Coordinates of C-alpha atoms in Angstrom, one line a residue:
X13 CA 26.6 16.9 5.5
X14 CA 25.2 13.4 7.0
X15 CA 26.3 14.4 10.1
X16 CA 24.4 17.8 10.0
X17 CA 21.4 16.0 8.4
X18 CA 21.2 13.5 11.8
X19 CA 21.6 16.4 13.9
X20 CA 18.7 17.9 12.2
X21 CA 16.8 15.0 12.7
X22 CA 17.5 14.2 16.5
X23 CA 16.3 17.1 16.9
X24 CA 13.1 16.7 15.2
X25 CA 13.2 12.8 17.1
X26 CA 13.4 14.1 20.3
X27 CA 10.7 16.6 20.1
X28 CA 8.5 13.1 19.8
X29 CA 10.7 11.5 22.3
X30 CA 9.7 14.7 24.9
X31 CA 5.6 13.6 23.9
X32 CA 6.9 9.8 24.7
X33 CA 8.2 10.8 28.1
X34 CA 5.1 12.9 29.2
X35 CA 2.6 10.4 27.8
X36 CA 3.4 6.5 28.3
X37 CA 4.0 6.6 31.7
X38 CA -0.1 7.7 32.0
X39 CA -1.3 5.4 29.5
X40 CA -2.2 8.1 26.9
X41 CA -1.8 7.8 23.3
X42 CA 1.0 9.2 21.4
X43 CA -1.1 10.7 19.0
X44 CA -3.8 12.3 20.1
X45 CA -4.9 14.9 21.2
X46 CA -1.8 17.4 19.6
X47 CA 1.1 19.1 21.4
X48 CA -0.9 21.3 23.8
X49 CA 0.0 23.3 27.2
X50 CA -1.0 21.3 30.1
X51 CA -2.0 24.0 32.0
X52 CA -4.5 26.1 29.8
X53 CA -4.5 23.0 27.4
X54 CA -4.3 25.7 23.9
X55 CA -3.0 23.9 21.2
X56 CA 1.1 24.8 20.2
X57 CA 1.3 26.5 17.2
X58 CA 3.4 25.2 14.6
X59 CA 5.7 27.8 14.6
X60 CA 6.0 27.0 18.8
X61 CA 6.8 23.2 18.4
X62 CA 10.4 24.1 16.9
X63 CA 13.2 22.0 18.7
X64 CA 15.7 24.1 21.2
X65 CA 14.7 27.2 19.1
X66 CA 11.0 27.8 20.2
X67 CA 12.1 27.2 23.5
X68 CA 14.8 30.0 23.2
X69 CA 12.5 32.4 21.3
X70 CA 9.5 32.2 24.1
X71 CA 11.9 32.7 26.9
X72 CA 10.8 29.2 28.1
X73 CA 7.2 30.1 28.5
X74 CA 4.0 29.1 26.9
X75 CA 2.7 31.9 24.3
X76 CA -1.1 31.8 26.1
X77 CA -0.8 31.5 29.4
X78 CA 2.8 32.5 30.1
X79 CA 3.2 29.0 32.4
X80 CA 6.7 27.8 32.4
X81 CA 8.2 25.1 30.0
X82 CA 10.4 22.7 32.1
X83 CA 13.7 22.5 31.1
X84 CA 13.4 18.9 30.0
X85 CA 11.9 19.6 26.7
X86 CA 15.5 21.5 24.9
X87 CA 17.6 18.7 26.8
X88 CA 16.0 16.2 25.4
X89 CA 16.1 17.8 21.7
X90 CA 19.3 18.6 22.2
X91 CA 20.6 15.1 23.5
X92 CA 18.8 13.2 21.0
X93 CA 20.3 15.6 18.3
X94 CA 24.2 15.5 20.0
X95 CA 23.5 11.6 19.9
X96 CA 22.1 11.0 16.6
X97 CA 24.9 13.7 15.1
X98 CA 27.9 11.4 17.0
X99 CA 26.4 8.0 15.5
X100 CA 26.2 9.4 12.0
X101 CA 30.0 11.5 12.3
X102 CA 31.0 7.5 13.3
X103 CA 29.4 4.8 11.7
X104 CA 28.1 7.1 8.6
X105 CA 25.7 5.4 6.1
X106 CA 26.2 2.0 7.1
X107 CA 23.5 -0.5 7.7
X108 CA 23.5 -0.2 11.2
X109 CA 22.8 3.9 11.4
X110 CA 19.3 3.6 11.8
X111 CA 18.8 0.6 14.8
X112 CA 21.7 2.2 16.9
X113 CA 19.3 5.3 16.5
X114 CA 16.6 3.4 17.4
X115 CA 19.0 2.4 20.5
X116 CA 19.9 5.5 21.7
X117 CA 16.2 6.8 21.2
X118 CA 14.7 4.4 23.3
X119 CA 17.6 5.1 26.1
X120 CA 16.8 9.1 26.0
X121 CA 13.3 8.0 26.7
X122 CA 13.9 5.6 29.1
X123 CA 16.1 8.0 30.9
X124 CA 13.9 10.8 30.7
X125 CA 11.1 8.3 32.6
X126 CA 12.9 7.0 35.1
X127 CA 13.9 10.5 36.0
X128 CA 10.1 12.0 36.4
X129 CA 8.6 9.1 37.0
X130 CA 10.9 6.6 38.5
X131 CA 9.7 3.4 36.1
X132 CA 11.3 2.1 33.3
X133 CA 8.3 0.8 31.1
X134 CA 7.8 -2.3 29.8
X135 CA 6.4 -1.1 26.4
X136 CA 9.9 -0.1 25.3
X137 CA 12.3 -2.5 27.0
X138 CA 10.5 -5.8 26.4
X139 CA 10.5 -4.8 22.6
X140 CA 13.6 -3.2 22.3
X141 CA 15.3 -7.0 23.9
X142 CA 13.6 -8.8 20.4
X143 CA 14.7 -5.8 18.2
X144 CA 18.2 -6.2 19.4
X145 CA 18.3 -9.8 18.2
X146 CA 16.8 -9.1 15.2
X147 CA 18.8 -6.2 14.4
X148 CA 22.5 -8.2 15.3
X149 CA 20.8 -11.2 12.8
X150 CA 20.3 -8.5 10.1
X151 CA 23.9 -6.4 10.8
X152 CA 25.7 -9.1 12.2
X153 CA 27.3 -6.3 14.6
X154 CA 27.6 -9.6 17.1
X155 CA 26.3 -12.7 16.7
X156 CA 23.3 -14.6 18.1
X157 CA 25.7 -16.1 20.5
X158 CA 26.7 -12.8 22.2
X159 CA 23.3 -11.1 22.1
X160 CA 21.5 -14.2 23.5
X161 CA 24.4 -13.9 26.1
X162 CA 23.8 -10.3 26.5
X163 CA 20.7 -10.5 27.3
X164 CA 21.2 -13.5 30.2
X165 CA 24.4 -11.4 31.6
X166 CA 22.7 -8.0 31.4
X167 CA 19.4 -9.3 33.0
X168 CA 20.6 -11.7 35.2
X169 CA 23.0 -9.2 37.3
X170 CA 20.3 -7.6 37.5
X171 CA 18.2 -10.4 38.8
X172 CA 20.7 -11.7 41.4
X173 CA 20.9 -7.5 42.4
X174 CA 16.8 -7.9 43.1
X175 CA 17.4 -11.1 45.0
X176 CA 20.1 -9.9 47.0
X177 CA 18.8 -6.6 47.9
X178 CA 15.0 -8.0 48.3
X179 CA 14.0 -5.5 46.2
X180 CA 16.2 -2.4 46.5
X181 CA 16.5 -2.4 42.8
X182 CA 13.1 -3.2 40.0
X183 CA 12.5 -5.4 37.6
X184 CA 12.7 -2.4 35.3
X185 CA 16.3 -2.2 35.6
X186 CA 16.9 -5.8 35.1
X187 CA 15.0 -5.4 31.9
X188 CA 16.5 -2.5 30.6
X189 CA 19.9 -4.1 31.0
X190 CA 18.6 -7.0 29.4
X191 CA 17.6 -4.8 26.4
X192 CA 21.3 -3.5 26.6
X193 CA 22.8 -7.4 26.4
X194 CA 20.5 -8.1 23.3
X195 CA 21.9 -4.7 21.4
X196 CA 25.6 -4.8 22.6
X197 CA 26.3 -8.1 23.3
X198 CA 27.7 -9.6 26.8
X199 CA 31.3 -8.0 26.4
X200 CA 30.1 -5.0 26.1
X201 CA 26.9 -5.2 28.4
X202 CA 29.7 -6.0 31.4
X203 CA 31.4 -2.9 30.5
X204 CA 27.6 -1.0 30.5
X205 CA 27.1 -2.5 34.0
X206 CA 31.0 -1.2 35.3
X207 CA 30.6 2.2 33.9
X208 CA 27.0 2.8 35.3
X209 CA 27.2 1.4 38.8
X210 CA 30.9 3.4 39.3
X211 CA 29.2 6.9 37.7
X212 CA 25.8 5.9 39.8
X213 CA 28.0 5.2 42.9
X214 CA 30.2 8.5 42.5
X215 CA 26.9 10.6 42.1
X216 CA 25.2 8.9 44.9
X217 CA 27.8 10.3 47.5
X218 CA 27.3 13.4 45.6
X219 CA 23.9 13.6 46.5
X220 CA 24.3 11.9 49.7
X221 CA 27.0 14.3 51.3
X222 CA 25.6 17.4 50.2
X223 CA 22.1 16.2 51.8
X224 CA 20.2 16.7 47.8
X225 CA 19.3 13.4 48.9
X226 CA 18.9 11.3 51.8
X227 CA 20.0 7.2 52.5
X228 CA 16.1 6.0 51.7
X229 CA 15.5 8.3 49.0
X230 CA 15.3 6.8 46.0
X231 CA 17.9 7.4 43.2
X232 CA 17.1 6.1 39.5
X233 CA 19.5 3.8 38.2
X234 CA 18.0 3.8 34.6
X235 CA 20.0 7.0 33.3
X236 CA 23.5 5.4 34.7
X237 CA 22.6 2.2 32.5
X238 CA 21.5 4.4 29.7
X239 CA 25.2 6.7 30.3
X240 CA 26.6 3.7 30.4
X241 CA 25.4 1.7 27.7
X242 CA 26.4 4.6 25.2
X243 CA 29.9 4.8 26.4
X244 CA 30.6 1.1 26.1
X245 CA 28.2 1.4 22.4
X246 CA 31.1 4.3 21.0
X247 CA 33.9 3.5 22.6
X248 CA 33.5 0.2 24.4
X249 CA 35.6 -2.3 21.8
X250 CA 38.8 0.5 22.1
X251 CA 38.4 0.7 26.0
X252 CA 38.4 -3.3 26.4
X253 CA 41.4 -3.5 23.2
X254 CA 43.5 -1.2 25.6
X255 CA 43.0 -3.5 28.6
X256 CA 43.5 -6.4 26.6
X257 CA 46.7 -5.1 25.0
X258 CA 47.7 -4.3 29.1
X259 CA 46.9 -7.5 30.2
X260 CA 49.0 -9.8 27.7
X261 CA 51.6 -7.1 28.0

């Protein structure tokens, strides 16, 4: 039943998290004006702003002026509701449901930027690095220690990646993994930065042989980090136990 319930309300989340990704980026408020078409601007009726269903029921198309509705808007819903529904099946009504909600909504948004828009905003990440420590103080999920180290390990590869590279990766990045460190702590922010940069690597010569993309094109590393950071968040602890356990054997 709680699991169903957080589906439910992914769902619902994401919706806002789809009005997040269209609007920050361009400086408007979240608030107003309401959900409207951008192309004839008519309002969306109530009984149109549904998650995943009004999507499915409209054929992907806007009631008024029949103008496509990209494909982001049901992923999102749907992500956000797969996500929230995993956290709750997992941790269930413990006192850390609702910030690793708060993590994984910010991620969804953040990934849903970078993709369109190829920025990772301050306005969530720089935030989201103090809520981390506050929320590890409150749940003691890891101590100060670790996120304070999180947030030096998972911002400072970063960093060093900036310098190195003179600038082949952004400050956005190093932020966002900085926001990572401060949620999951360093052990765990190390395993982020592994998973991402050997998915991002394997889809890069994806892209790269099968000429999607060329070798200056640029290729968002935001979504990897936020891939990565929820692996190492759900199963992180058992993946490093089992490598641990290997080792000393």
């Amino acid at each position: 039943m709680i699991t169903l319930a957080a589906v439910l309300l992914g769902a619902v989340v994401g919706s806002f998290l789809n009005v997040v990704i269209t609007r920050l980026p361009r400086g408007e408020s979240l608030i107003r004006p309401a959900s409207h078409c951008p192309r004839c601007g008519h309002p969306i009726r109530w009984h149109d702003n549904v998650p995943i269903l009004s999507f499915i029921w409209l054929r992907g198309r806007c009631r008024d002026c029949r103008a496509p509705i990209p494909w982001r808007y049901p992923a999102v819903e749907a992500a956000t509701a797969g996500l929230f529904g995993v956290t709750a099946w997992r941790i269930g009504l413990q006192v850390d449901l609702i910030p690793t909600w708060l993590f994984l909504g910010a991620l969804v948004a953040i990934t849903g930027i970078d993709i369109e828009y190829q920025l990772i905003p301050d306005r969530i990440t720089l935030p989201g690095i103090v809520l981390g420590v506050l929320v590890n103080l409150v749940t003691g999920h890891v101590t100060l220690a670790q996120s304070l180290l999180g947030i030096l390990v998972g911002g400072g590869t970063f960093f060093v990646v900036i310098v190195v590279s003179r600038g082949g990766m952004g400050g956005g990045d190093m932020k966002l993994g900085a926001m990572i460190g401060a949620f999951l702590g360093w052990k765990l922010v190390i395993l982020t930065i592994f998973f991402s940069v050997f998915l991002g690597g394997g889809i890069a010569t994806v892209l790269l042989v099968s000429g999607i993309r060329r070798r200056k094109d640029p290729v968002p590393f935001g979504p990897f980090l936020a891939i990565g950071s929820t692996v190492a968040l759900f199963w992180g602890n058992e993946v490093l136990r089992w490598y641990l356990r290997g080792f000393g054997n």
